Short mmCIF file of C-alpha atoms in Angstrom, two decimals:
data_model
loop_
_atom_site.label_atom_id
_atom_site.label_comp_id
_atom_site.label_asym_id
_atom_site.label_seq_id
_atom_site.Cartn_x
_atom_site.Cartn_y
_atom_site.Cartn_z
CA ARG A 118 103.51 100.71 94.18
CA ILE A 119 103.26 97.24 92.43
CA VAL A 120 103.86 94.00 94.01
CA ASP A 121 104.89 91.45 91.76
CA PRO A 122 104.21 88.70 90.97
CA TRP A 123 100.58 88.98 90.61
CA GLY A 124 100.79 92.94 90.23
CA PHE A 125 98.63 93.42 93.29
CA PRO A 126 99.28 97.08 94.71
CA ALA A 127 100.90 97.70 97.94
CA LEU A 128 98.37 98.51 100.79
CA LYS A 129 99.19 100.20 104.10
CA LYS A 130 98.45 98.75 107.42
CA ALA A 131 96.22 100.28 109.88
CA ASN A 132 95.86 100.40 113.68
CA PHE A 133 92.09 101.36 113.60
CA VAL A 134 89.57 99.66 115.88
CA PRO A 135 85.77 100.24 114.81
CA LEU A 136 82.98 99.02 116.87
CA SER A 137 80.47 98.92 114.26
CA ALA A 138 79.79 98.76 110.50
CA ILE A 139 77.34 99.26 107.78
CA PRO A 140 77.44 97.23 104.81
CA PHE A 141 77.91 99.01 101.72
CA GLU A 142 74.51 99.06 100.35
CA LYS A 143 73.15 100.86 103.16
CA VAL A 144 75.59 103.95 102.80
CA LEU A 145 73.30 106.05 100.76
CA LYS A 146 70.37 105.94 103.29
CA SER A 147 72.69 106.38 106.30
CA LYS A 148 73.23 109.51 108.43
CA ASP A 149 75.19 107.83 111.19
CA TYR A 150 78.73 108.81 110.04
CA SER A 151 80.53 107.25 112.88
CA GLN A 152 80.33 103.95 111.59
CA TRP A 153 82.33 102.06 109.46
CA VAL A 154 81.23 100.65 106.28
CA HIS A 155 81.89 96.81 105.27
CA PHE A 156 81.52 94.97 102.11
CA TYR A 157 80.46 91.61 103.64
CA THR A 158 77.24 91.39 102.06
CA ALA A 159 76.52 89.41 98.34
CA ASP A 160 78.73 90.63 95.72
CA CYS A 161 75.68 92.12 93.74
CA ASN A 162 75.12 94.43 96.35
CA PHE A 163 78.57 96.61 95.72
CA ASN A 164 79.78 95.60 92.09
CA ARG A 165 78.32 99.50 91.28
CA PHE A 166 81.40 100.40 93.06
CA TRP A 167 83.69 98.24 91.07
CA ASN A 168 81.87 99.76 87.59
CA ASP A 169 82.04 103.39 88.94
CA PRO A 170 83.99 104.04 92.37
CA TYR A 171 84.74 107.59 92.20
CA ARG A 172 80.96 107.90 92.38
CA TYR A 173 80.98 106.81 95.82
CA ILE A 174 84.37 108.37 97.33
CA ASP A 175 82.74 111.18 98.54
CA ILE A 176 80.31 109.65 100.39
CA LEU A 177 82.63 106.88 101.97
CA LYS A 178 84.61 109.77 103.03
CA LYS A 179 81.79 111.22 105.11
CA PHE A 180 82.06 107.76 107.52
CA SER A 181 84.95 106.85 109.96
CA GLY A 182 86.39 104.24 107.64
CA VAL A 183 85.89 101.57 105.41
CA ILE A 184 87.03 97.89 105.61
CA THR A 185 87.75 96.79 102.21
CA PRO A 186 85.94 95.30 99.39
CA ASP A 187 85.31 91.62 99.58
CA PHE A 188 84.32 90.22 96.26
CA SER A 189 84.07 86.57 96.78
CA ILE A 190 86.77 84.09 96.72
CA TYR A 191 85.00 80.84 96.90
CA ARG A 192 86.43 77.25 96.88
CA ASP A 193 84.62 75.96 94.08
CA TYR A 194 85.37 79.25 91.48
CA LEU A 195 87.93 79.10 88.87
CA TRP A 196 91.49 79.55 90.13
CA HIS A 197 91.56 82.94 87.54
CA ASP A 198 87.95 83.92 88.50
CA GLN A 199 89.43 83.86 92.25
CA LEU A 200 92.54 85.73 91.10
CA TYR A 201 90.40 88.49 89.42
CA ASN A 202 88.10 88.89 92.50
CA MET A 203 91.25 89.35 94.83
CA ALA A 204 92.63 92.08 92.06
CA LYS A 205 89.24 94.05 92.52
CA ASN A 206 89.60 93.88 96.01
CA ARG A 207 93.14 95.00 96.29
CA THR A 208 92.61 97.55 93.30
CA LEU A 209 89.69 99.09 95.35
CA ALA A 210 91.48 98.97 98.73
CA TYR A 211 94.32 100.88 96.88
CA LEU A 212 91.94 103.57 95.79
CA LEU A 213 90.39 104.15 99.02
CA GLN A 214 93.52 104.81 100.68
CA LYS A 215 94.91 106.93 98.09
CA GLU A 216 91.75 109.09 98.53
CA GLY A 217 93.00 109.49 102.16
CA ILE A 218 89.79 107.23 103.52
CA ASN A 219 90.46 105.22 106.70
CA THR A 220 90.82 101.85 105.87
CA ILE A 221 91.26 98.36 107.17
CA VAL A 222 92.36 95.74 104.86
CA ASN A 223 90.11 92.71 104.85
CA VAL A 224 91.76 89.16 103.86
CA ARG A 225 89.95 86.85 102.34
CA TRP A 226 91.47 83.18 101.27
CA GLY A 227 89.46 80.28 99.55
CA ASP A 228 91.76 76.46 99.96
CA GLU A 229 95.38 76.28 100.07
CA THR A 230 95.92 76.91 95.98
CA THR A 231 94.72 81.10 96.71
CA TYR A 232 97.30 81.62 99.78
CA CYS A 233 100.01 82.33 97.09
CA PHE A 234 98.42 85.63 96.57
CA ALA A 235 95.75 85.90 99.26
CA PHE A 236 98.33 87.58 101.69
CA ASN A 237 100.58 89.12 98.89
CA GLY A 238 100.98 92.96 98.96
CA LEU A 239 100.36 93.38 102.65
CA GLU A 240 102.39 94.81 105.42
CA ARG A 241 103.38 93.06 108.57
CA GLY A 242 101.88 93.85 111.81
CA GLY A 243 98.78 96.35 112.30
CA THR A 244 95.20 95.70 111.89
CA TYR A 245 93.39 93.50 109.67
CA ALA A 246 89.72 92.17 109.29
CA VAL A 247 88.22 88.90 108.56
CA SER A 248 84.41 87.69 108.20
CA THR A 249 83.51 84.63 109.58
CA HIS A 250 79.71 84.33 107.77
CA GLY A 251 78.99 81.08 106.54
CA VAL A 252 82.31 79.30 107.74
CA THR A 253 81.67 78.34 111.50
CA LYS A 254 78.88 76.09 111.47
CA LYS A 255 79.81 73.74 108.42
CA VAL A 256 82.76 71.55 109.91
CA VAL A 257 84.20 71.42 106.69
CA GLU A 258 83.87 75.23 106.16
CA ARG A 259 85.23 75.70 109.16
CA LYS A 260 88.32 73.68 108.88
CA TYR A 261 89.29 75.87 105.81
CA PHE A 262 88.46 79.00 107.98
CA GLN A 263 91.04 78.09 110.33
CA LYS A 264 93.67 77.15 108.18
CA GLY A 265 93.76 79.91 106.24
CA LEU A 266 93.17 82.13 109.32
CA ALA A 267 96.36 80.08 110.56
CA GLU A 268 98.46 81.10 107.34
CA MET A 269 97.24 84.90 107.53
CA VAL A 270 98.56 85.48 111.14
CA GLU A 271 101.87 83.39 110.05
CA HIS A 272 102.56 85.83 107.04
CA LEU A 273 101.11 88.96 108.51
CA GLN A 274 101.63 88.90 112.10
CA PRO A 275 98.77 91.34 113.04
CA GLU A 276 98.71 92.91 116.36
CA THR A 277 94.55 93.35 116.04
CA ILE A 278 91.83 90.97 114.07
CA ILE A 279 88.72 92.54 113.10
CA CYS A 280 85.96 89.85 112.97
CA HIS A 281 82.68 90.73 111.46
CA GLY A 282 80.38 87.94 112.68
CA ALA A 283 80.83 85.20 115.53
CA ALA A 284 84.11 85.15 116.81
CA PRO A 285 84.17 81.48 118.43
CA TYR A 286 87.31 80.80 120.92
CA ILE A 287 87.68 77.22 119.69
CA ILE A 288 88.91 79.54 116.24
CA PHE A 289 90.24 82.70 117.73
CA GLY A 290 91.46 81.35 121.08
CA PRO A 291 95.02 80.33 120.13
CA TYR A 292 95.74 83.99 118.78
CA ILE A 293 94.14 85.56 121.80
CA GLU A 294 96.37 83.33 123.86
CA LYS A 295 99.46 84.71 121.89
CA GLY A 296 98.54 88.26 122.19
CA ILE A 297 96.76 89.28 119.49
CA LYS A 298 93.82 91.58 119.84
CA VAL A 299 90.58 90.08 118.48
CA VAL A 300 87.78 92.71 117.87
CA ARG A 301 84.44 91.32 116.97
CA ILE A 302 82.16 93.65 115.48
CA PRO A 303 78.31 92.39 115.13
CA SER A 304 76.41 92.10 111.75
CA TYR A 305 73.81 94.24 110.82
CA THR A 306 71.32 91.65 111.11
CA GLU A 307 72.68 91.64 114.87
CA THR A 308 72.56 95.41 115.01
CA ILE A 309 68.87 95.59 113.91
CA HIS A 310 67.59 92.94 116.42
CA ALA A 311 69.45 94.30 119.18
CA ARG A 312 67.76 97.85 118.45
CA ARG A 313 64.87 96.32 118.18
CA ALA A 314 64.75 94.26 121.53
CA ALA A 315 65.98 97.42 123.35
#
C-alpha cells in the first residue's frame, strides 16, 4: 500500500525489544543468529543490499530480526538526495516486512525541512528505533536530534524507543517520565570492547 504524497510504502509497527545487534557488514561472518541486524554504519557498507536485496534476504532471515536500513539524511545534503535516501530506507523496510522478517523501523530525520516526510507511512504506537551516534557530543547536532525526536514522539506516539548508542537522560528523560520505554542497545564497538575486557 502506497502512502501519499511521497509514494512511500506503508510500514507495520512492531513490538520487538532486541538486546543486542550487529551491523549489516558482519552478517556473512556471524553465526550468532540470536542477534538482530542493524544498518547504523557507513552507507557504503550496505549499498550492496540496495543494489541486490534478494541476495541477502535468506541470510537475514536466519537472525532474530532487522532494524531497517539507515541511508543517511544529513542536513547538508540536497533535499532531493535526502528524500531519495529516505525512499531507499522505506523500500527496503517494506521488502523485509513483505518477506516475513521481524523488523523494527528505523526513524531518521535531518532538519525541520525533512519532517514532512520523515514520519510518513508509519503507524502510531509500537516500537521504533533511532541512533544517537554523532549527535550527542556537539551541542548543535544534539539540538537538531532533540527537536526531531520530539517531532517523532508527537507524530508516532511510540510505546518503546530502541536507541542504538548513548541514551543520555537529558535527551530521553522527558519521554521516560511520560511512560515511554527506552531500551539502549550497545554499538558493535562497545560490545567488542566489553568482550575483550571480560
